[in-house]
Amino acid sequence: MDRIKIFSPATVANISCGFDALGLALEGIGDEMVFTKRNDNQLIITKIEGANLPYDIDDNLVGTVIKAMLQKLDLQIGLDIEIYKGFKPGSGLGSSAASAAGTAFAINELLGKPFTKTELVQFAMLGEEAACGSPIADNVSAALFGGFVLIRSLNPVEVISLPVPDDLFITALHPQIEIKTEDARNVLPQEIPLKDAITQWSNVGGLVSGLYTNDYKLIGRSLQDVIVEPYRKKLIPHFDSVKRAALNTGALGAGISGAGPTIFAISKGESHAKQVELTIDNIYSKTDIEYYTFVSSINKEGVKIIK
Ligand code: HSE
């Protein structure tokens, strides 16, 4: 194989209760990337569309991921790399993760699949670390595995795929402001009260149980975040109104997607998700903040080869 084109999905990390431990992949929104082998050993980013990102391979997380993979195999190859961003960095939808996971997946395919999916998560995490200073696994795991994922452990990396109930739909509102993941992590406390930790891990258990039993109401009750959301929501204009409106319109739950500013809601059924979209669109249309909204099903496949 000399050339590969892939689609790498946007993702929602944390899913309210599972900071750094839960993620899900979205359908229809993501990046496309093309990797073409060269006759020499140079790694060259030839095109970037959709975002203002560095072309220098040493400054782009794509280079970090490729070099780590080649070093592990003690191999040198040359590649032309095209990056078509389907959504912006700093959106809370796992932009750096989509590039990192897409790169790890594509290089693995080009090299004849020497690595396992879990190893690809580890390489992609290096890309996350290059982009935001922390080797976070939730977005890259959701992008690579698809569906819902639980990161049970980072050392060693252990990713568990969770079931995806058929009728879950995500509504997302992306205000066009950029929040850097690093900044959104810096507002968080280093220590938390035990009672909050209890609430949080009980909700993670509830959410996981709800996914296994198709218990939509339990999923909704478990979508609570008493640890991270109180700090981060201050960075997102009108967060409380949007969340309240989504819940009043029948969403099972709503919260901050990853590090924000995207706000997500989960609903049972596409028509409910679309009603939620109308409601939150109505709130943001009265502000002077640019934004867009979309409804997505859960992407069960993760990164994939496209034509
Ligand atoms: N779990 C990470 C965070 C995701 O919320 O900081 C970053 O995209």
PDB file of C-alpha atoms and ligand atoms in Angstrom:
ATOM      1  CA  MET A   1       0.000   0.000   0.000  1.00  0.00           C
ATOM      2  CA  ASP A   2       1.506   3.350  -1.066  1.00  0.00           C
ATOM      3  CA  ARG A   3      -1.345   5.698  -0.263  1.00  0.00           C
ATOM      4  CA  ILE A   4      -4.124   5.817   2.278  1.00  0.00           C
ATOM      5  CA  LYS A   5      -6.990   8.210   2.875  1.00  0.00           C
ATOM      6  CA  ILE A   6      -8.767   8.080   6.211  1.00  0.00           C
ATOM      7  CA  PHE A   7     -11.643   9.677   8.107  1.00  0.00           C
ATOM      8  CA  SER A   8     -11.045  10.285  11.815  1.00  0.00           C
ATOM      9  CA  PRO A   9     -14.119  11.255  13.857  1.00  0.00           C
ATOM     10  CA  ALA A  10     -14.728  14.084  16.257  1.00  0.00           C
ATOM     11  CA  THR A  11     -15.277  12.843  19.799  1.00  0.00           C
ATOM     12  CA  VAL A  12     -16.934  13.855  23.058  1.00  0.00           C
ATOM     13  CA  ALA A  13     -14.594  13.239  25.996  1.00  0.00           C
ATOM     14  CA  ASN A  14     -15.610  12.921  29.652  1.00  0.00           C
ATOM     15  CA  ILE A  15     -19.359  12.476  28.906  1.00  0.00           C
ATOM     16  CA  SER A  16     -20.034  14.537  32.058  1.00  0.00           C
ATOM     17  CA  CYS A  17     -19.143  12.110  34.869  1.00  0.00           C
ATOM     18  CA  GLY A  18     -16.012  10.485  33.415  1.00  0.00           C
ATOM     19  CA  PHE A  19     -13.301  13.134  33.313  1.00  0.00           C
ATOM     20  CA  ASP A  20     -10.358  11.679  31.354  1.00  0.00           C
ATOM     21  CA  ALA A  21     -11.987   8.240  31.575  1.00  0.00           C
ATOM     22  CA  LEU A  22     -14.933   8.208  29.153  1.00  0.00           C
ATOM     23  CA  GLY A  23     -15.379   9.169  25.519  1.00  0.00           C
ATOM     24  CA  LEU A  24     -17.616   8.623  22.528  1.00  0.00           C
ATOM     25  CA  ALA A  25     -17.171   9.034  18.788  1.00  0.00           C
ATOM     26  CA  LEU A  26     -19.423  11.144  16.569  1.00  0.00           C
ATOM     27  CA  GLU A  27     -20.737  10.359  13.114  1.00  0.00           C
ATOM     28  CA  GLY A  28     -20.272  12.647  10.152  1.00  0.00           C
ATOM     29  CA  ILE A  29     -17.960  15.224  11.713  1.00  0.00           C
ATOM     30  CA  GLY A  30     -14.221  14.670  11.659  1.00  0.00           C
ATOM     31  CA  ASP A  31     -10.991  15.071   9.734  1.00  0.00           C
ATOM     32  CA  GLU A  32      -9.799  13.532   6.516  1.00  0.00           C
ATOM     33  CA  MET A  33      -6.119  12.823   6.018  1.00  0.00           C
ATOM     34  CA  VAL A  34      -4.117  11.438   3.093  1.00  0.00           C
ATOM     35  CA  PHE A  35      -0.703   9.817   3.503  1.00  0.00           C
ATOM     36  CA  THR A  36       1.304   9.044   0.345  1.00  0.00           C
ATOM     37  CA  LYS A  37       4.655   7.251   0.413  1.00  0.00           C
ATOM     38  CA  ARG A  38       7.627   9.147  -1.018  1.00  0.00           C
ATOM     39  CA  ASN A  39      10.781   7.772  -2.632  1.00  0.00           C
ATOM     40  CA  ASP A  40      12.968   9.411   0.016  1.00  0.00           C
ATOM     41  CA  ASN A  41      12.762   9.480   3.813  1.00  0.00           C
ATOM     42  CA  GLN A  42      11.268  12.921   4.237  1.00  0.00           C
ATOM     43  CA  LEU A  43       8.051  13.592   6.131  1.00  0.00           C
ATOM     44  CA  ILE A  44       6.368  16.559   4.457  1.00  0.00           C
ATOM     45  CA  ILE A  45       3.014  18.148   5.265  1.00  0.00           C
ATOM     46  CA  THR A  46       1.914  19.275   1.817  1.00  0.00           C
ATOM     47  CA  LYS A  47      -1.564  20.585   2.600  1.00  0.00           C
ATOM     48  CA  ILE A  48      -3.603  21.733   5.582  1.00  0.00           C
ATOM     49  CA  GLU A  49      -7.157  22.918   5.049  1.00  0.00           C
ATOM     50  CA  GLY A  50      -9.730  23.998   7.625  1.00  0.00           C
ATOM     51  CA  ALA A  51      -7.410  25.188  10.399  1.00  0.00           C
ATOM     52  CA  ASN A  52      -4.325  27.252  10.933  1.00  0.00           C
ATOM     53  CA  LEU A  53      -1.801  24.590  11.984  1.00  0.00           C
ATOM     54  CA  PRO A  54       1.974  24.291  11.540  1.00  0.00           C
ATOM     55  CA  TYR A  55       3.348  22.804   8.327  1.00  0.00           C
ATOM     56  CA  ASP A  56       6.703  22.090   9.959  1.00  0.00           C
ATOM     57  CA  ILE A  57       6.665  18.357  10.753  1.00  0.00           C
ATOM     58  CA  ASP A  58       8.615  19.019  13.962  1.00  0.00           C
ATOM     59  CA  ASP A  59       5.909  21.403  15.192  1.00  0.00           C
ATOM     60  CA  ASN A  60       2.848  19.401  14.177  1.00  0.00           C
ATOM     61  CA  LEU A  61       1.595  16.574  16.417  1.00  0.00           C
ATOM     62  CA  VAL A  62       1.233  14.431  13.294  1.00  0.00           C
ATOM     63  CA  GLY A  63       5.049  14.401  13.105  1.00  0.00           C
ATOM     64  CA  THR A  64       5.320  13.424  16.778  1.00  0.00           C
ATOM     65  CA  VAL A  65       3.066  10.400  16.238  1.00  0.00           C
ATOM     66  CA  ILE A  66       4.738   9.222  13.013  1.00  0.00           C
ATOM     67  CA  LYS A  67       8.264   9.596  14.358  1.00  0.00           C
ATOM     68  CA  ALA A  68       7.423   7.641  17.531  1.00  0.00           C
ATOM     69  CA  MET A  69       5.938   4.801  15.462  1.00  0.00           C
ATOM     70  CA  LEU A  70       8.888   4.637  13.076  1.00  0.00           C
ATOM     71  CA  GLN A  71      11.366   4.799  15.938  1.00  0.00           C
ATOM     72  CA  LYS A  72       9.660   1.895  17.686  1.00  0.00           C
ATOM     73  CA  LEU A  73      10.078  -0.183  14.505  1.00  0.00           C
ATOM     74  CA  ASP A  74      13.559   1.190  13.815  1.00  0.00           C
ATOM     75  CA  LEU A  75      12.319   2.166  10.353  1.00  0.00           C
ATOM     76  CA  GLN A  76      12.545   5.153   8.057  1.00  0.00           C
ATOM     77  CA  ILE A  77      10.001   6.043   5.409  1.00  0.00           C
ATOM     78  CA  GLY A  78       9.050   9.219   3.581  1.00  0.00           C
ATOM     79  CA  LEU A  79       5.505  10.557   3.371  1.00  0.00           C
ATOM     80  CA  ASP A  80       3.522  13.401   1.881  1.00  0.00           C
ATOM     81  CA  ILE A  81       0.751  14.291   4.313  1.00  0.00           C
ATOM     82  CA  GLU A  82      -2.492  16.131   3.577  1.00  0.00           C
ATOM     83  CA  ILE A  83      -4.704  17.244   6.473  1.00  0.00           C
ATOM     84  CA  TYR A  84      -8.316  18.324   5.939  1.00  0.00           C
ATOM     85  CA  LYS A  85      -9.715  19.506   9.265  1.00  0.00           C
ATOM     86  CA  GLY A  86     -13.467  19.105   9.501  1.00  0.00           C
ATOM     87  CA  PHE A  87     -13.673  21.094  12.730  1.00  0.00           C
ATOM     88  CA  LYS A  88     -11.535  23.581  14.570  1.00  0.00           C
ATOM     89  CA  PRO A  89      -8.892  23.104  17.264  1.00  0.00           C
ATOM     90  CA  GLY A  90     -10.003  24.322  20.693  1.00  0.00           C
ATOM     91  CA  SER A  91     -13.603  23.199  20.072  1.00  0.00           C
ATOM     92  CA  GLY A  92     -13.885  20.499  22.733  1.00  0.00           C
ATOM     93  CA  LEU A  93     -14.587  17.946  20.026  1.00  0.00           C
ATOM     94  CA  GLY A  94     -11.176  16.302  20.074  1.00  0.00           C
ATOM     95  CA  SER A  95      -9.506  18.103  17.185  1.00  0.00           C
ATOM     96  CA  SER A  96      -5.939  17.188  18.112  1.00  0.00           C
ATOM     97  CA  ALA A  97      -7.127  13.673  18.952  1.00  0.00           C
ATOM     98  CA  ALA A  98      -8.691  13.232  15.515  1.00  0.00           C
ATOM     99  CA  SER A  99      -5.359  14.147  13.888  1.00  0.00           C
ATOM    100  CA  ALA A 100      -3.345  11.988  16.298  1.00  0.00           C
ATOM    101  CA  ALA A 101      -5.625   8.940  16.102  1.00  0.00           C
ATOM    102  CA  GLY A 102      -6.020   9.296  12.329  1.00  0.00           C
ATOM    103  CA  THR A 103      -2.252   9.420  11.899  1.00  0.00           C
ATOM    104  CA  ALA A 104      -1.578   6.419  14.146  1.00  0.00           C
ATOM    105  CA  PHE A 105      -4.257   4.379  12.355  1.00  0.00           C
ATOM    106  CA  ALA A 106      -3.088   5.328   8.845  1.00  0.00           C
ATOM    107  CA  ILE A 107       0.618   4.692   9.468  1.00  0.00           C
ATOM    108  CA  ASN A 108      -0.217   1.314  10.998  1.00  0.00           C
ATOM    109  CA  GLU A 109      -2.191   0.378   7.869  1.00  0.00           C
ATOM    110  CA  LEU A 110       0.579   1.596   5.542  1.00  0.00           C
ATOM    111  CA  LEU A 111       3.144  -0.479   7.441  1.00  0.00           C
ATOM    112  CA  GLY A 112       1.062  -3.683   7.387  1.00  0.00           C
ATOM    113  CA  LYS A 113      -0.494  -3.380  10.873  1.00  0.00           C
ATOM    114  CA  PRO A 114       2.480  -4.040  13.155  1.00  0.00           C
ATOM    115  CA  PHE A 115       0.691  -2.470  16.150  1.00  0.00           C
ATOM    116  CA  THR A 116      -2.403  -3.337  18.189  1.00  0.00           C
ATOM    117  CA  LYS A 117      -5.186  -0.803  18.705  1.00  0.00           C
ATOM    118  CA  THR A 118      -4.048  -0.265  22.281  1.00  0.00           C
ATOM    119  CA  GLU A 119      -0.537   0.511  21.033  1.00  0.00           C
ATOM    120  CA  LEU A 120      -2.049   2.976  18.565  1.00  0.00           C
ATOM    121  CA  VAL A 121      -3.749   4.691  21.519  1.00  0.00           C
ATOM    122  CA  GLN A 122      -0.335   5.067  23.152  1.00  0.00           C
ATOM    123  CA  PHE A 123       1.196   6.640  20.036  1.00  0.00           C
ATOM    124  CA  ALA A 124      -1.797   8.933  19.600  1.00  0.00           C
ATOM    125  CA  MET A 125      -1.490   9.999  23.244  1.00  0.00           C
ATOM    126  CA  LEU A 126       1.996  11.313  22.427  1.00  0.00           C
ATOM    127  CA  GLY A 127       0.315  13.542  19.860  1.00  0.00           C
ATOM    128  CA  GLU A 128      -2.137  14.764  22.511  1.00  0.00           C
ATOM    129  CA  GLU A 129       0.761  15.498  24.825  1.00  0.00           C
ATOM    130  CA  ALA A 130       2.493  17.472  22.072  1.00  0.00           C
ATOM    131  CA  ALA A 131      -0.696  19.457  21.438  1.00  0.00           C
ATOM    132  CA  CYS A 132      -1.899  20.205  24.956  1.00  0.00           C
ATOM    133  CA  GLY A 133       0.764  19.154  27.435  1.00  0.00           C
ATOM    134  CA  SER A 134      -1.039  16.084  28.821  1.00  0.00           C
ATOM    135  CA  PRO A 135      -1.037  12.524  27.442  1.00  0.00           C
ATOM    136  CA  ILE A 136      -4.845  12.246  27.519  1.00  0.00           C
ATOM    137  CA  ALA A 137      -6.396   9.016  26.229  1.00  0.00           C
ATOM    138  CA  ASP A 138     -10.165   9.597  26.183  1.00  0.00           C
ATOM    139  CA  ASN A 139     -10.566  11.391  22.836  1.00  0.00           C
ATOM    140  CA  VAL A 140      -7.962   9.330  20.964  1.00  0.00           C
ATOM    141  CA  SER A 141      -9.419   6.053  22.276  1.00  0.00           C
ATOM    142  CA  ALA A 142     -12.944   7.046  21.241  1.00  0.00           C
ATOM    143  CA  ALA A 143     -11.629   8.019  17.787  1.00  0.00           C
ATOM    144  CA  LEU A 144      -9.684   4.763  17.352  1.00  0.00           C
ATOM    145  CA  PHE A 145     -12.219   2.335  18.843  1.00  0.00           C
ATOM    146  CA  GLY A 146     -15.460   4.154  17.954  1.00  0.00           C
ATOM    147  CA  GLY A 147     -18.565   3.927  20.134  1.00  0.00           C
ATOM    148  CA  PHE A 148     -18.338   4.537  23.871  1.00  0.00           C
ATOM    149  CA  VAL A 149     -15.008   3.830  25.551  1.00  0.00           C
ATOM    150  CA  LEU A 150     -13.829   3.624  29.135  1.00  0.00           C
ATOM    151  CA  ILE A 151     -10.152   4.223  29.864  1.00  0.00           C
ATOM    152  CA  ARG A 152      -9.762   1.937  32.851  1.00  0.00           C
ATOM    153  CA  SER A 153      -6.041   2.557  33.200  1.00  0.00           C
ATOM    154  CA  LEU A 154      -3.359   4.741  31.653  1.00  0.00           C
ATOM    155  CA  ASN A 155      -0.417   2.746  32.935  1.00  0.00           C
ATOM    156  CA  PRO A 156      -0.666   0.290  31.345  1.00  0.00           C
ATOM    157  CA  VAL A 157      -3.189   1.657  28.851  1.00  0.00           C
ATOM    158  CA  GLU A 158      -6.421  -0.316  29.049  1.00  0.00           C
ATOM    159  CA  VAL A 159      -9.380   0.748  26.924  1.00  0.00           C
ATOM    160  CA  ILE A 160     -12.756  -0.961  27.312  1.00  0.00           C
ATOM    161  CA  SER A 161     -15.366  -0.681  24.542  1.00  0.00           C
ATOM    162  CA  LEU A 162     -18.838  -0.191  25.979  1.00  0.00           C
ATOM    163  CA  PRO A 163     -22.130  -1.054  24.268  1.00  0.00           C
ATOM    164  CA  VAL A 164     -23.875   1.622  22.208  1.00  0.00           C
ATOM    165  CA  PRO A 165     -27.669   1.686  22.663  1.00  0.00           C
ATOM    166  CA  ASP A 166     -29.232   2.116  19.204  1.00  0.00           C
ATOM    167  CA  ASP A 167     -31.372   5.100  19.934  1.00  0.00           C
ATOM    168  CA  LEU A 168     -28.870   7.558  21.446  1.00  0.00           C
ATOM    169  CA  PHE A 169     -28.272  10.816  19.592  1.00  0.00           C
ATOM    170  CA  ILE A 170     -25.993  13.708  20.386  1.00  0.00           C
ATOM    171  CA  THR A 171     -26.900  17.349  19.917  1.00  0.00           C
ATOM    172  CA  ALA A 172     -23.914  19.694  19.943  1.00  0.00           C
ATOM    173  CA  LEU A 173     -23.585  23.446  20.099  1.00  0.00           C
ATOM    174  CA  HIS A 174     -20.184  24.810  19.210  1.00  0.00           C
ATOM    175  CA  PRO A 175     -19.743  28.470  20.113  1.00  0.00           C
ATOM    176  CA  GLN A 176     -16.961  29.854  17.925  1.00  0.00           C
ATOM    177  CA  ILE A 177     -14.633  30.685  20.771  1.00  0.00           C
ATOM    178  CA  GLU A 178     -11.433  28.752  21.333  1.00  0.00           C
ATOM    179  CA  ILE A 179     -10.677  27.183  24.687  1.00  0.00           C
ATOM    180  CA  LYS A 180      -7.240  25.630  24.913  1.00  0.00           C
ATOM    181  CA  THR A 181      -7.347  22.253  26.676  1.00  0.00           C
ATOM    182  CA  GLU A 182      -4.327  23.257  28.722  1.00  0.00           C
ATOM    183  CA  ASP A 183      -6.169  26.355  30.012  1.00  0.00           C
ATOM    184  CA  ALA A 184      -9.321  24.354  30.736  1.00  0.00           C
ATOM    185  CA  ARG A 185      -7.221  21.891  32.755  1.00  0.00           C
ATOM    186  CA  ASN A 186      -5.501  24.663  34.659  1.00  0.00           C
ATOM    187  CA  VAL A 187      -8.808  25.894  36.127  1.00  0.00           C
ATOM    188  CA  LEU A 188      -9.424  22.527  37.813  1.00  0.00           C
ATOM    189  CA  PRO A 189      -8.669  21.858  41.481  1.00  0.00           C
ATOM    190  CA  GLN A 190      -5.917  19.362  42.300  1.00  0.00           C
ATOM    191  CA  GLU A 191      -7.870  17.963  45.232  1.00  0.00           C
ATOM    192  CA  ILE A 192     -11.574  17.212  45.520  1.00  0.00           C
ATOM    193  CA  PRO A 193     -13.896  16.505  48.456  1.00  0.00           C
ATOM    194  CA  LEU A 194     -14.551  12.822  49.096  1.00  0.00           C
ATOM    195  CA  LYS A 195     -18.315  13.333  48.806  1.00  0.00           C
ATOM    196  CA  ASP A 196     -17.884  14.709  45.273  1.00  0.00           C
ATOM    197  CA  ALA A 197     -15.640  11.784  44.330  1.00  0.00           C
ATOM    198  CA  ILE A 198     -18.334   9.391  45.587  1.00  0.00           C
ATOM    199  CA  THR A 199     -21.032  11.133  43.531  1.00  0.00           C
ATOM    200  CA  GLN A 200     -18.818  11.053  40.467  1.00  0.00           C
ATOM    201  CA  TRP A 201     -17.748   7.421  40.537  1.00  0.00           C
ATOM    202  CA  SER A 202     -21.292   6.340  41.364  1.00  0.00           C
ATOM    203  CA  ASN A 203     -22.435   8.146  38.216  1.00  0.00           C
ATOM    204  CA  VAL A 204     -19.725   6.522  36.097  1.00  0.00           C
ATOM    205  CA  GLY A 205     -20.957   3.149  37.311  1.00  0.00           C
ATOM    206  CA  GLY A 206     -24.546   4.195  36.608  1.00  0.00           C
ATOM    207  CA  LEU A 207     -23.723   5.340  33.084  1.00  0.00           C
ATOM    208  CA  VAL A 208     -21.822   2.155  32.255  1.00  0.00           C
ATOM    209  CA  SER A 209     -24.657   0.050  33.665  1.00  0.00           C
ATOM    210  CA  GLY A 210     -27.213   2.072  31.671  1.00  0.00           C
ATOM    211  CA  LEU A 211     -25.262   1.457  28.455  1.00  0.00           C
ATOM    212  CA  TYR A 212     -25.206  -2.294  29.105  1.00  0.00           C
ATOM    213  CA  THR A 213     -28.906  -2.514  29.938  1.00  0.00           C
ATOM    214  CA  ASN A 214     -30.265   0.054  27.430  1.00  0.00           C
ATOM    215  CA  ASP A 215     -31.665   1.935  30.412  1.00  0.00           C
ATOM    216  CA  TYR A 216     -32.002   5.407  28.905  1.00  0.00           C
ATOM    217  CA  LYS A 217     -33.324   6.984  32.096  1.00  0.00           C
ATOM    218  CA  LEU A 218     -30.403   5.632  34.113  1.00  0.00           C
ATOM    219  CA  ILE A 219     -28.021   6.969  31.452  1.00  0.00           C
ATOM    220  CA  GLY A 220     -29.675  10.371  31.852  1.00  0.00           C
ATOM    221  CA  ARG A 221     -29.561  10.367  35.663  1.00  0.00           C
ATOM    222  CA  SER A 222     -25.872   9.464  35.531  1.00  0.00           C
ATOM    223  CA  LEU A 223     -24.888  12.344  33.250  1.00  0.00           C
ATOM    224  CA  GLN A 224     -23.860  14.582  36.129  1.00  0.00           C
ATOM    225  CA  ASP A 225     -20.502  16.177  36.756  1.00  0.00           C
ATOM    226  CA  VAL A 226     -19.955  17.684  40.195  1.00  0.00           C
ATOM    227  CA  ILE A 227     -16.174  17.922  39.810  1.00  0.00           C
ATOM    228  CA  VAL A 228     -15.180  19.518  36.509  1.00  0.00           C
ATOM    229  CA  GLU A 229     -18.269  21.266  35.136  1.00  0.00           C
ATOM    230  CA  PRO A 230     -18.628  23.782  38.012  1.00  0.00           C
ATOM    231  CA  TYR A 231     -15.174  25.178  37.160  1.00  0.00           C
ATOM    232  CA  ARG A 232     -15.222  24.948  33.386  1.00  0.00           C
ATOM    233  CA  LYS A 233     -18.744  26.196  32.748  1.00  0.00           C
ATOM    234  CA  LYS A 234     -17.581  29.699  33.663  1.00  0.00           C
ATOM    235  CA  LEU A 235     -15.514  29.640  30.454  1.00  0.00           C
ATOM    236  CA  ILE A 236     -18.595  28.932  28.298  1.00  0.00           C
ATOM    237  CA  PRO A 237     -21.111  31.759  27.720  1.00  0.00           C
ATOM    238  CA  HIS A 238     -24.729  30.846  28.564  1.00  0.00           C
ATOM    239  CA  PHE A 239     -23.794  27.301  29.566  1.00  0.00           C
ATOM    240  CA  ASP A 240     -26.447  27.039  32.305  1.00  0.00           C
ATOM    241  CA  SER A 241     -29.261  28.331  30.085  1.00  0.00           C
ATOM    242  CA  VAL A 242     -28.340  25.981  27.260  1.00  0.00           C
ATOM    243  CA  LYS A 243     -28.111  22.973  29.583  1.00  0.00           C
ATOM    244  CA  ARG A 244     -31.395  23.822  31.318  1.00  0.00           C
ATOM    245  CA  ALA A 245     -33.161  24.308  27.989  1.00  0.00           C
ATOM    246  CA  ALA A 246     -31.805  20.995  26.656  1.00  0.00           C
ATOM    247  CA  LEU A 247     -33.040  19.123  29.741  1.00  0.00           C
ATOM    248  CA  ASN A 248     -36.411  20.901  29.654  1.00  0.00           C
ATOM    249  CA  THR A 249     -36.777  19.859  26.014  1.00  0.00           C
ATOM    250  CA  GLY A 250     -36.353  16.229  26.996  1.00  0.00           C
ATOM    251  CA  ALA A 251     -32.621  15.566  26.635  1.00  0.00           C
ATOM    252  CA  LEU A 252     -31.469  12.711  28.877  1.00  0.00           C
ATOM    253  CA  GLY A 253     -28.476  14.775  29.954  1.00  0.00           C
ATOM    254  CA  ALA A 254     -26.192  17.581  28.864  1.00  0.00           C
ATOM    255  CA  GLY A 255     -22.734  18.850  29.697  1.00  0.00           C
ATOM    256  CA  ILE A 256     -19.419  20.146  28.412  1.00  0.00           C
ATOM    257  CA  SER A 257     -17.862  18.226  25.542  1.00  0.00           C
ATOM    258  CA  GLY A 258     -14.253  17.540  26.537  1.00  0.00           C
ATOM    259  CA  ALA A 259     -12.545  20.764  27.541  1.00  0.00           C
ATOM    260  CA  GLY A 260     -15.275  22.905  25.899  1.00  0.00           C
ATOM    261  CA  PRO A 261     -16.591  25.234  24.642  1.00  0.00           C
ATOM    262  CA  THR A 262     -18.855  22.745  22.809  1.00  0.00           C
ATOM    263  CA  ILE A 263     -21.921  21.826  24.839  1.00  0.00           C
ATOM    264  CA  PHE A 264     -23.402  18.399  24.173  1.00  0.00           C
ATOM    265  CA  ALA A 265     -26.744  16.847  25.004  1.00  0.00           C
ATOM    266  CA  ILE A 266     -27.727  13.184  24.730  1.00  0.00           C
ATOM    267  CA  SER A 267     -31.277  12.299  23.737  1.00  0.00           C
ATOM    268  CA  LYS A 268     -33.277   9.172  23.050  1.00  0.00           C
ATOM    269  CA  GLY A 269     -34.256   9.296  19.394  1.00  0.00           C
ATOM    270  CA  GLU A 270     -33.218  11.589  16.573  1.00  0.00           C
ATOM    271  CA  SER A 271     -36.399  13.673  16.686  1.00  0.00           C
ATOM    272  CA  HIS A 272     -35.801  14.513  20.359  1.00  0.00           C
ATOM    273  CA  ALA A 273     -32.201  15.424  19.537  1.00  0.00           C
ATOM    274  CA  LYS A 274     -33.446  17.745  16.773  1.00  0.00           C
ATOM    275  CA  GLN A 275     -35.926  19.419  19.125  1.00  0.00           C
ATOM    276  CA  VAL A 276     -33.058  19.994  21.558  1.00  0.00           C
ATOM    277  CA  GLU A 277     -31.062  21.491  18.692  1.00  0.00           C
ATOM    278  CA  LEU A 278     -33.875  23.964  17.926  1.00  0.00           C
ATOM    279  CA  THR A 279     -34.138  24.973  21.571  1.00  0.00           C
ATOM    280  CA  ILE A 280     -30.456  25.654  22.066  1.00  0.00           C
ATOM    281  CA  ASP A 281     -30.186  27.310  18.683  1.00  0.00           C
ATOM    282  CA  ASN A 282     -32.914  29.667  19.858  1.00  0.00           C
ATOM    283  CA  ILE A 283     -30.834  30.672  22.894  1.00  0.00           C
ATOM    284  CA  TYR A 284     -27.592  31.264  21.029  1.00  0.00           C
ATOM    285  CA  SER A 285     -29.259  33.050  18.113  1.00  0.00           C
ATOM    286  CA  LYS A 286     -30.072  35.852  20.571  1.00  0.00           C
ATOM    287  CA  THR A 287     -26.393  36.331  21.466  1.00  0.00           C
ATOM    288  CA  ASP A 288     -23.727  37.944  19.332  1.00  0.00           C
ATOM    289  CA  ILE A 289     -21.531  34.828  19.506  1.00  0.00           C
ATOM    290  CA  GLU A 290     -21.028  32.890  16.292  1.00  0.00           C
ATOM    291  CA  TYR A 291     -21.901  29.219  16.664  1.00  0.00           C
ATOM    292  CA  TYR A 292     -23.131  26.171  14.880  1.00  0.00           C
ATOM    293  CA  THR A 293     -25.187  23.203  15.988  1.00  0.00           C
ATOM    294  CA  PHE A 294     -25.507  19.650  14.750  1.00  0.00           C
ATOM    295  CA  VAL A 295     -27.132  16.342  15.601  1.00  0.00           C
ATOM    296  CA  SER A 296     -25.112  13.144  15.335  1.00  0.00           C
ATOM    297  CA  SER A 297     -25.574   9.481  16.004  1.00  0.00           C
ATOM    298  CA  ILE A 298     -22.789   7.586  17.762  1.00  0.00           C
ATOM    299  CA  ASN A 299     -20.044   6.436  15.401  1.00  0.00           C
ATOM    300  CA  LYS A 300     -19.486   2.747  16.165  1.00  0.00           C
ATOM    301  CA  GLU A 301     -16.585   2.260  13.784  1.00  0.00           C
ATOM    302  CA  GLY A 302     -13.995   4.905  14.694  1.00  0.00           C
ATOM    303  CA  VAL A 303     -11.214   5.871  12.288  1.00  0.00           C
ATOM    304  CA  LYS A 304     -11.731   4.277   8.898  1.00  0.00           C
ATOM    305  CA  ILE A 305     -10.265   4.094   5.409  1.00  0.00           C
ATOM    306  CA  ILE A 306     -12.188   6.090   2.804  1.00  0.00           C
ATOM    307  CA  LYS A 307     -11.890   6.509  -0.958  1.00  0.00           C
TER     308      LYS A 307
HETATM  309  N1  HSE B   1     -10.500  14.755  29.203  1.00  0.00           N
HETATM  310  C1  HSE B   1      -9.852  15.874  28.613  1.00  0.00           C
HETATM  311  C2  HSE B   1     -10.238  17.137  29.356  1.00  0.00           C
HETATM  312  C3  HSE B   1     -10.223  15.977  27.178  1.00  0.00           C
HETATM  313  O1  HSE B   1     -11.420  17.281  29.636  1.00  0.00           O
HETATM  314  O2  HSE B   1      -9.367  17.955  29.667  1.00  0.00           O
HETATM  315  C4  HSE B   1      -9.521  17.096  26.493  1.00  0.00           C
HETATM  316  O3  HSE B   1     -10.009  17.230  25.213  1.00  0.00           O
END
